[in-house]
Amino acid sequence: FDMFVLAFVERIFRPSYKKDDIVLGKKLGGGSFGVVYRASLAKKPSSKDGEIVLKKATEYGAVEIWMNERVRRACANSCADFLYGFLESSPKKGAEYWLIWKFEGESTLADLIQSKEFPYNVETLILEKVQDLPKGIERENRIIQTILRQLLFALDSLHSTGIVHRDIKPQNIIFSEDSRTFKIIDLGAAADLRVGINYIPKEFLLDPRYAAPEQYIMSTQTPSAPSAPVATALSPVLWQLNLPDRFDIYSAGLIFLQMAFPGLRNDSSLIQFNRQLKRCDYDLTAWRNTVEARAGPELRRGFELLDLDGGQGWELLTSMVRYKARQRISAKTALAHPYFDKEGLLALSFMQ
Ligand code: ADP
Ligand code: MG
């Protein structure tokens, strides 16, 4: 049946909102492309409590609405629950795009990671029960595993839909209090390569702290792309050739690294790490060799955590953070990695 008809019908019967339905709350964030507020709906819908997040965006809001609509239909559980998007024109501010999502929860992964308690502060939130283990790197590793698995799961569904996020970072991963899982937010820099939406990479949007070394998502061999959101059926073959999804994998790898090493969780140390890695030609093993000999106890503890169970964590990390996109593991393959294999771990512990 026609996807367009389905999408159209869904769009008509879904509740729509307008400016007067929204009661503004405190500001949650804001950059040069928009401002984000916590808000609530004046007439509370019966099913939900009406707590929402509102983004007032500039011209890029159009693409962000498009991406959210697509995600809503194709892979709803991987991203924050999008409710509605519309164009709001005022004489003072001109045209603004207003986007609203369900308020998923108080904390992003960035908030959680910055706490001294991490990862134990996440243990109390997730459904996975790891309290049977004594406090220590094994238990911490299990919590980190769960977070990384949920992130890769969300990335796999986005990538299978044909969407590359391009701004994966702890600030754009929200803990959903209802589903008790991590979800992705902020599709403002995303690209849908199968239909060519936002196909020209806006490099200035990319966060240099988490961006993979390749400057362009698609190689220069790809045919020139439209500058506005226009449909240009891009074949899955091109996707296979260029592997644009591996850009997100690199960013996810850096998040994995930050979870394992407390010393790399703040901005300046991450920037310094990026410089060191570049000097090692993006070879993580070479980086390890340069830092491990003179490493303090904290850094050593991070390596110890990644070396558990025969070094599966370290193996996975090094297959995510690689210079060449085509040498990086895909989200789907990463999910099948022995790092996540509990039975494998059990077998290993029997052998020891
Ligand atoms: P920006 O373009 O400013 O980065 P984001 O979409 O990342 O916009 O939102 C900014 C912040 O607002 C996020 O880092 C997060 O703290 C909060 N936020 C965004 N969406 C939600 C949501 N659905 N539920 C709860 N908080 C959210
Ligand atoms: Mg953001």
GROMACS .gro file of C-alpha atoms and ligand atoms in nm:
model
  380
    1PHE     CA    1   0.000   0.000   0.000
    2ASP     CA    2   0.118   0.349  -0.073
    3MET     CA    3   0.344   0.489   0.199
    4PHE     CA    4   0.240   0.840   0.107
    5VAL     CA    5  -0.128   0.770   0.166
    6LEU     CA    6  -0.051   0.611   0.501
    7ALA     CA    7   0.163   0.905   0.604
    8PHE     CA    8  -0.107   1.148   0.493
    9VAL     CA    9  -0.383   0.970   0.683
   10GLU     CA   10  -0.164   0.945   0.993
   11ARG     CA   11  -0.090   1.315   0.974
   12ILE     CA   12  -0.459   1.416   0.950
   13PHE     CA   13  -0.581   1.204   1.239
   14ARG     CA   14  -0.295   1.290   1.471
   15PRO     CA   15  -0.351   1.576   1.712
   16SER     CA   16  -0.208   1.900   1.579
   17TYR     CA   17  -0.103   2.192   1.795
   18LYS     CA   18  -0.068   2.565   1.759
   19LYS     CA   19   0.108   2.842   1.944
   20ASP     CA   20  -0.176   2.912   2.189
   21ASP     CA   21  -0.183   2.547   2.304
   22ILE     CA   22   0.169   2.577   2.442
   23VAL     CA   23   0.268   2.718   2.781
   24LEU     CA   24   0.639   2.803   2.785
   25GLY     CA   25   0.862   2.687   3.070
   26LYS     CA   26   1.234   2.715   3.136
   27LYS     CA   27   1.494   2.732   2.864
   28LEU     CA   28   1.681   2.403   2.811
   29GLY     CA   29   1.927   2.506   2.549
   30GLY     CA   30   1.989   2.722   2.251
   31GLY     CA   31   2.239   2.784   1.980
   32SER     CA   32   2.248   2.987   1.664
   33PHE     CA   33   1.989   2.766   1.494
   34GLY     CA   34   1.716   2.769   1.755
   35VAL     CA   35   1.611   2.782   2.118
   36VAL     CA   36   1.477   2.487   2.318
   37TYR     CA   37   1.228   2.521   2.604
   38ARG     CA   38   1.056   2.292   2.842
   39ALA     CA   39   0.682   2.352   2.804
   40SER     CA   40   0.341   2.206   2.865
   41LEU     CA   41   0.019   2.174   2.672
   42ALA     CA   42  -0.263   2.399   2.793
   43LYS     CA   43  -0.527   2.135   2.717
   44LYS     CA   44  -0.370   1.819   2.847
   45PRO     CA   45  -0.430   1.524   2.617
   46SER     CA   46  -0.590   1.231   2.800
   47SER     CA   47  -0.314   0.978   2.746
   48LYS     CA   48  -0.011   1.188   2.834
   49ASP     CA   49   0.050   1.443   3.104
   50GLY     CA   50   0.125   1.712   2.850
   51GLU     CA   51   0.488   1.775   2.942
   52ILE     CA   52   0.670   1.868   2.623
   53VAL     CA   53   0.986   2.016   2.479
   54LEU     CA   54   0.956   2.299   2.228
   55LYS     CA   55   1.221   2.400   1.980
   56LYS     CA   56   1.185   2.731   1.798
   57ALA     CA   57   1.412   2.691   1.500
   58THR     CA   58   1.540   2.898   1.210
   59GLU     CA   59   1.521   2.791   0.847
   60TYR     CA   60   1.684   2.455   0.925
   61GLY     CA   61   1.375   2.366   1.126
   62ALA     CA   62   1.207   2.256   0.802
   63VAL     CA   63   1.456   1.973   0.757
   64GLU     CA   64   1.436   1.883   1.124
   65ILE     CA   65   1.057   1.848   1.102
   66TRP     CA   66   1.095   1.631   0.793
   67MET     CA   67   1.350   1.405   0.968
   68ASN     CA   68   1.134   1.372   1.279
   69GLU     CA   69   0.826   1.282   1.074
   70ARG     CA   70   1.025   1.016   0.894
   71VAL     CA   71   1.173   0.873   1.215
   72ARG     CA   72   0.827   0.872   1.375
   73ARG     CA   73   0.697   0.644   1.102
   74ALA     CA   74   1.004   0.430   1.038
   75CYS     CA   75   1.186   0.386   1.369
   76ALA     CA   76   0.987   0.555   1.645
   77ASN     CA   77   1.156   0.400   1.947
   78SER     CA   78   1.507   0.507   1.862
   79CYS     CA   79   1.443   0.880   1.902
   80ALA     CA   80   1.247   1.110   2.133
   81ASP     CA   81   0.874   1.094   2.067
   82PHE     CA   82   0.797   1.370   1.814
   83LEU     CA   83   0.450   1.518   1.846
   84TYR     CA   84   0.418   1.793   1.588
   85GLY     CA   85   0.596   2.057   1.386
   86PHE     CA   86   0.462   2.373   1.224
   87LEU     CA   87   0.558   2.708   1.079
   88GLU     CA   88   0.483   3.001   1.307
   89SER     CA   89   0.497   3.349   1.161
   90SER     CA   90   0.500   3.660   1.375
   91PRO     CA   91   0.540   4.021   1.262
   92LYS     CA   92   0.829   4.069   1.505
   93LYS     CA   93   1.036   3.753   1.456
   94GLY     CA   94   0.933   3.655   1.105
   95ALA     CA   95   0.901   3.287   1.023
   96GLU     CA   96   1.004   3.029   1.281
   97TYR     CA   97   0.961   2.655   1.282
   98TRP     CA   98   0.814   2.521   1.604
   99LEU     CA   99   0.882   2.157   1.687
  100ILE     CA  100   0.737   1.973   1.985
  101TRP     CA  101   0.836   1.643   2.144
  102LYS     CA  102   0.722   1.458   2.448
  103PHE     CA  103   0.940   1.555   2.747
  104GLU     CA  104   1.138   1.232   2.781
  105GLY     CA  105   1.318   1.307   3.106
  106GLU     CA  106   1.552   1.528   3.303
  107SER     CA  107   1.888   1.383   3.203
  108THR     CA  108   2.096   1.351   2.894
  109LEU     CA  109   2.391   1.112   2.886
  110ALA     CA  110   2.610   1.425   2.917
  111ASP     CA  111   2.451   1.508   3.254
  112LEU     CA  112   2.486   1.149   3.373
  113ILE     CA  113   2.845   1.110   3.256
  114GLN     CA  114   2.953   1.432   3.430
  115SER     CA  115   2.846   1.296   3.768
  116LYS     CA  116   3.112   1.148   3.998
  117GLU     CA  117   2.871   0.857   4.049
  118PHE     CA  118   2.878   0.747   3.683
  119PRO     CA  119   2.804   0.474   3.586
  120TYR     CA  120   2.630   0.381   3.913
  121ASN     CA  121   2.386   0.670   3.870
  122VAL     CA  122   2.265   0.498   3.551
  123GLU     CA  123   2.234   0.159   3.719
  124THR     CA  124   1.936   0.283   3.920
  125LEU     CA  125   1.763   0.407   3.603
  126ILE     CA  126   1.794   0.117   3.360
  127LEU     CA  127   1.594  -0.206   3.373
  128GLU     CA  128   1.903  -0.429   3.351
  129LYS     CA  129   1.987  -0.562   3.694
  130VAL     CA  130   2.359  -0.580   3.766
  131GLN     CA  131   2.351  -0.525   4.142
  132ASP     CA  132   2.439  -0.892   4.196
  133LEU     CA  133   2.799  -0.803   4.112
  134PRO     CA  134   3.015  -0.628   4.372
  135LYS     CA  135   3.104  -0.264   4.299
  136GLY     CA  136   3.405  -0.252   4.070
  137ILE     CA  137   3.507  -0.252   3.704
  138GLU     CA  138   3.307  -0.564   3.614
  139ARG     CA  139   2.983  -0.408   3.732
  140GLU     CA  140   3.073  -0.073   3.574
  141ASN     CA  141   3.147  -0.253   3.249
  142ARG     CA  142   2.802  -0.414   3.253
  143ILE     CA  143   2.634  -0.076   3.291
  144ILE     CA  144   2.846   0.079   3.015
  145GLN     CA  145   2.765  -0.224   2.795
  146THR     CA  146   2.393  -0.160   2.844
  147ILE     CA  147   2.421   0.209   2.754
  148LEU     CA  148   2.633   0.135   2.447
  149ARG     CA  149   2.399  -0.143   2.334
  150GLN     CA  150   2.099   0.089   2.356
  151LEU     CA  151   2.284   0.361   2.164
  152LEU     CA  152   2.390   0.117   1.891
  153PHE     CA  153   2.038  -0.022   1.875
  154ALA     CA  154   1.898   0.327   1.814
  155LEU     CA  155   2.171   0.399   1.558
  156ASP     CA  156   2.104   0.072   1.379
  157SER     CA  157   1.738   0.160   1.332
  158LEU     CA  158   1.822   0.512   1.212
  159HIS     CA  159   2.083   0.379   0.969
  160SER     CA  160   1.850   0.105   0.844
  161THR     CA  161   1.602   0.381   0.765
  162GLY     CA  162   1.869   0.561   0.565
  163ILE     CA  163   1.934   0.839   0.812
  164VAL     CA  164   2.275   0.949   0.934
  165HIS     CA  165   2.254   1.162   1.249
  166ARG     CA  166   2.593   1.339   1.221
  167ASP     CA  167   2.576   1.495   1.568
  168ILE     CA  168   2.596   1.195   1.800
  169LYS     CA  169   2.727   1.314   2.138
  170PRO     CA  170   2.624   1.268   2.503
  171GLN     CA  171   2.425   1.596   2.491
  172ASN     CA  172   2.205   1.446   2.217
  173ILE     CA  173   2.124   1.123   2.400
  174ILE     CA  174   1.832   1.150   2.643
  175PHE     CA  175   1.728   0.902   2.908
  176SER     CA  176   1.360   0.828   2.852
  177GLU     CA  177   1.202   0.786   3.192
  178ASP     CA  178   0.898   0.600   3.055
  179SER     CA  179   1.078   0.335   2.853
  180ARG     CA  180   1.383   0.343   3.083
  181THR     CA  181   1.613   0.342   2.783
  182PHE     CA  182   1.840   0.590   2.611
  183LYS     CA  183   1.703   0.761   2.299
  184ILE     CA  184   1.857   0.988   2.040
  185ILE     CA  185   1.752   1.353   2.006
  186ASP     CA  186   1.837   1.651   1.786
  187LEU     CA  187   1.802   1.555   1.420
  188GLY     CA  188   1.899   1.910   1.321
  189ALA     CA  189   2.214   1.802   1.137
  190ALA     CA  190   2.082   1.468   1.013
  191ALA     CA  191   2.085   1.358   0.651
  192ASP     CA  192   1.849   1.120   0.477
  193LEU     CA  193   2.070   0.991   0.204
  194ARG     CA  194   1.812   0.769   0.039
  195VAL     CA  195   1.599   1.061  -0.070
  196GLY     CA  196   1.864   1.330  -0.066
  197ILE     CA  197   1.725   1.546   0.214
  198ASN     CA  198   1.991   1.769   0.363
  199TYR     CA  199   2.232   1.582   0.143
  200ILE     CA  200   2.496   1.853   0.125
  201PRO     CA  201   2.680   1.817   0.452
  202LYS     CA  202   2.663   2.136   0.656
  203GLU     CA  203   3.010   2.095   0.800
  204PHE     CA  204   2.968   2.405   1.012
  205LEU     CA  205   2.695   2.219   1.202
  206LEU     CA  206   2.921   1.933   1.299
  207ASP     CA  207   3.061   1.923   1.652
  208PRO     CA  208   3.440   1.895   1.617
  209ARG     CA  209   3.471   1.717   1.952
  210TYR     CA  210   3.286   1.410   1.828
  211ALA     CA  211   3.321   1.433   1.448
  212ALA     CA  212   3.499   1.162   1.252
  213PRO     CA  213   3.806   1.274   1.056
  214GLU     CA  214   3.638   1.257   0.715
  215GLN     CA  215   3.515   1.600   0.617
  216TYR     CA  216   3.244   1.491   0.384
  217ILE     CA  217   2.984   1.229   0.453
  218MET     CA  218   2.975   1.118   0.092
  219SER     CA  219   3.293   1.087  -0.110
  220THR     CA  220   3.361   1.333  -0.390
  221GLN     CA  221   3.283   1.062  -0.644
  222THR     CA  222   2.911   1.085  -0.569
  223PRO     CA  223   2.710   1.288  -0.815
  224SER     CA  224   2.647   1.646  -0.710
  225ALA     CA  225   2.355   1.686  -0.478
  226PRO     CA  226   2.062   1.925  -0.458
  227SER     CA  227   2.107   2.224  -0.229
  228ALA     CA  228   1.747   2.233  -0.108
  229PRO     CA  229   1.533   1.951   0.029
  230VAL     CA  230   1.453   1.787  -0.303
  231ALA     CA  231   1.395   1.420  -0.359
  232THR     CA  232   1.667   1.251  -0.566
  233ALA     CA  233   1.636   0.878  -0.524
  234LEU     CA  234   1.980   0.776  -0.402
  235SER     CA  235   2.042   0.408  -0.444
  236PRO     CA  236   2.132   0.177  -0.157
  237VAL     CA  237   2.432   0.089  -0.371
  238LEU     CA  238   2.576   0.436  -0.318
  239TRP     CA  239   2.510   0.398   0.054
  240GLN     CA  240   2.709   0.073   0.046
  241LEU     CA  241   2.994   0.237  -0.142
  242ASN     CA  242   3.032   0.536   0.085
  243LEU     CA  243   2.920   0.401   0.421
  244PRO     CA  244   2.805   0.740   0.552
  245ASP     CA  245   2.661   0.572   0.863
  246ARG     CA  246   3.013   0.508   0.988
  247PHE     CA  247   3.041   0.877   1.074
  248ASP     CA  248   2.800   0.815   1.366
  249ILE     CA  249   2.990   0.502   1.466
  250TYR     CA  250   3.307   0.704   1.518
  251SER     CA  251   3.118   0.947   1.744
  252ALA     CA  252   2.960   0.657   1.935
  253GLY     CA  253   3.311   0.512   1.979
  254LEU     CA  254   3.427   0.836   2.139
  255ILE     CA  255   3.131   0.817   2.379
  256PHE     CA  256   3.232   0.458   2.465
  257LEU     CA  257   3.584   0.587   2.533
  258GLN     CA  258   3.452   0.864   2.759
  259MET     CA  259   3.243   0.613   2.952
  260ALA     CA  260   3.549   0.393   3.011
  261PHE     CA  261   3.788   0.677   3.102
  262PRO     CA  262   3.665   0.932   3.358
  263GLY     CA  263   3.961   1.152   3.267
  264LEU     CA  264   3.831   1.200   2.913
  265ARG     CA  265   3.482   1.314   3.011
  266ASN     CA  266   3.540   1.688   3.013
  267ASP     CA  267   3.570   1.901   2.700
  268SER     CA  268   3.933   2.004   2.729
  269SER     CA  269   4.057   1.649   2.789
  270LEU     CA  270   3.851   1.519   2.496
  271ILE     CA  271   3.998   1.787   2.271
  272GLN     CA  272   4.345   1.696   2.395
  273PHE     CA  273   4.272   1.327   2.328
  274ASN     CA  274   4.163   1.411   1.973
  275ARG     CA  275   4.492   1.591   1.916
  276GLN     CA  276   4.690   1.295   2.051
  277LEU     CA  277   4.494   1.049   1.837
  278LYS     CA  278   4.551   1.258   1.526
  279ARG     CA  279   4.923   1.256   1.602
  280CYS     CA  280   4.899   0.874   1.615
  281ASP     CA  281   4.732   0.878   1.269
  282TYR     CA  282   4.403   0.780   1.435
  283ASP     CA  283   4.548   0.447   1.544
  284LEU     CA  284   4.397   0.380   1.887
  285THR     CA  285   4.645   0.100   1.962
  286ALA     CA  286   4.934   0.336   1.889
  287TRP     CA  287   4.771   0.592   2.121
  288ARG     CA  288   4.746   0.328   2.393
  289ASN     CA  289   5.114   0.245   2.352
  290THR     CA  290   5.215   0.608   2.393
  291VAL     CA  291   5.003   0.673   2.703
  292GLU     CA  292   4.987   0.343   2.890
  293ALA     CA  293   5.347   0.329   3.010
  294ARG     CA  294   5.318   0.660   3.196
  295ALA     CA  295   4.947   0.626   3.277
  296GLY     CA  296   4.810   0.715   3.619
  297PRO     CA  297   4.584   0.476   3.812
  298GLU     CA  298   4.266   0.621   3.658
  299LEU     CA  299   4.376   0.568   3.299
  300ARG     CA  300   4.503   0.220   3.382
  301ARG     CA  301   4.167   0.136   3.535
  302GLY     CA  302   3.995   0.232   3.207
  303PHE     CA  303   4.219  -0.003   3.010
  304GLU     CA  304   4.154  -0.272   3.269
  305LEU     CA  305   3.778  -0.232   3.219
  306LEU     CA  306   3.812  -0.259   2.841
  307ASP     CA  307   4.042  -0.560   2.878
  308LEU     CA  308   3.786  -0.763   3.075
  309ASP     CA  309   3.663  -1.092   2.921
  310GLY     CA  310   3.961  -1.129   2.694
  311GLY     CA  311   3.963  -0.766   2.579
  312GLN     CA  312   3.630  -0.764   2.396
  313GLY     CA  313   3.558  -0.406   2.498
  314TRP     CA  314   3.891  -0.283   2.368
  315GLU     CA  315   3.841  -0.485   2.048
  316LEU     CA  316   3.501  -0.327   1.988
  317LEU     CA  317   3.626   0.022   2.069
  318THR     CA  318   3.912  -0.010   1.822
  319SER     CA  319   3.673  -0.127   1.551
  320MET     CA  320   3.457   0.183   1.602
  321VAL     CA  321   3.726   0.450   1.622
  322ARG     CA  322   3.921   0.410   1.299
  323TYR     CA  323   4.042   0.661   1.043
  324LYS     CA  324   3.884   0.496   0.741
  325ALA     CA  325   3.506   0.484   0.746
  326ARG     CA  326   3.496   0.153   0.562
  327GLN     CA  327   3.710  -0.011   0.827
  328ARG     CA  328   3.470   0.089   1.103
  329ILE     CA  329   3.215  -0.164   1.222
  330SER     CA  330   2.846  -0.099   1.141
  331ALA     CA  331   2.589  -0.055   1.418
  332LYS     CA  332   2.426  -0.386   1.324
  333THR     CA  333   2.752  -0.581   1.329
  334ALA     CA  334   2.858  -0.411   1.652
  335LEU     CA  335   2.538  -0.532   1.821
  336ALA     CA  336   2.645  -0.890   1.743
  337HIS     CA  337   2.997  -0.828   1.880
  338PRO     CA  338   3.110  -1.072   2.155
  339TYR     CA  339   3.140  -0.770   2.389
  340PHE     CA  340   2.762  -0.789   2.427
  341ASP     CA  341   2.747  -1.166   2.438
  342LYS     CA  342   2.661  -1.270   2.793
  343GLU     CA  343   2.676  -1.643   2.716
  344GLY     CA  344   3.016  -1.594   2.558
  345LEU     CA  345   3.128  -1.424   2.876
  346LEU     CA  346   2.996  -1.710   3.081
  347ALA     CA  347   3.180  -1.964   2.865
  348LEU     CA  348   3.497  -1.763   2.907
  349SER     CA  349   3.466  -1.753   3.283
  350PHE     CA  350   3.425  -2.132   3.289
  351MET     CA  351   3.741  -2.175   3.088
  352GLN     CA  352   3.947  -1.963   3.324
  353ADP     P1  353   2.005   2.201   2.028
  353ADP     O1  354   1.992   2.229   1.884
  353ADP     O2  355   1.997   2.321   2.115
  353ADP     O3  356   2.124   2.115   2.061
  353ADP     P2  357   1.843   1.973   2.118
  353ADP     O4  358   1.735   1.913   2.036
  353ADP     O5  359   1.967   1.895   2.137
  353ADP     O6  360   1.871   2.119   2.062
  353ADP     O7  361   1.781   2.006   2.262
  353ADP     C1  362   1.854   2.082   2.359
  353ADP     C2  363   1.844   2.016   2.496
  353ADP     O8  364   1.708   2.008   2.534
  353ADP     C3  365   1.895   1.874   2.500
  353ADP     O9  366   2.034   1.865   2.519
  353ADP     C4  367   1.817   1.816   2.616
  353ADP    O10  368   1.877   1.854   2.739
  353ADP     C5  369   1.683   1.887   2.605
  353ADP     N1  370   1.586   1.807   2.529
  353ADP     C6  371   1.567   1.804   2.395
  353ADP     N2  372   1.468   1.720   2.359
  353ADP     C7  373   1.421   1.666   2.473
  353ADP     C8  374   1.316   1.572   2.505
  353ADP     N3  375   1.239   1.516   2.410
  353ADP     N4  376   1.295   1.542   2.636
  353ADP     C9  377   1.371   1.597   2.732
  353ADP     N5  378   1.469   1.686   2.710
  353ADP    C10  379   1.495   1.721   2.582
  354MG      MG  380   2.165   1.913   2.077
   0.00000   0.00000   0.00000
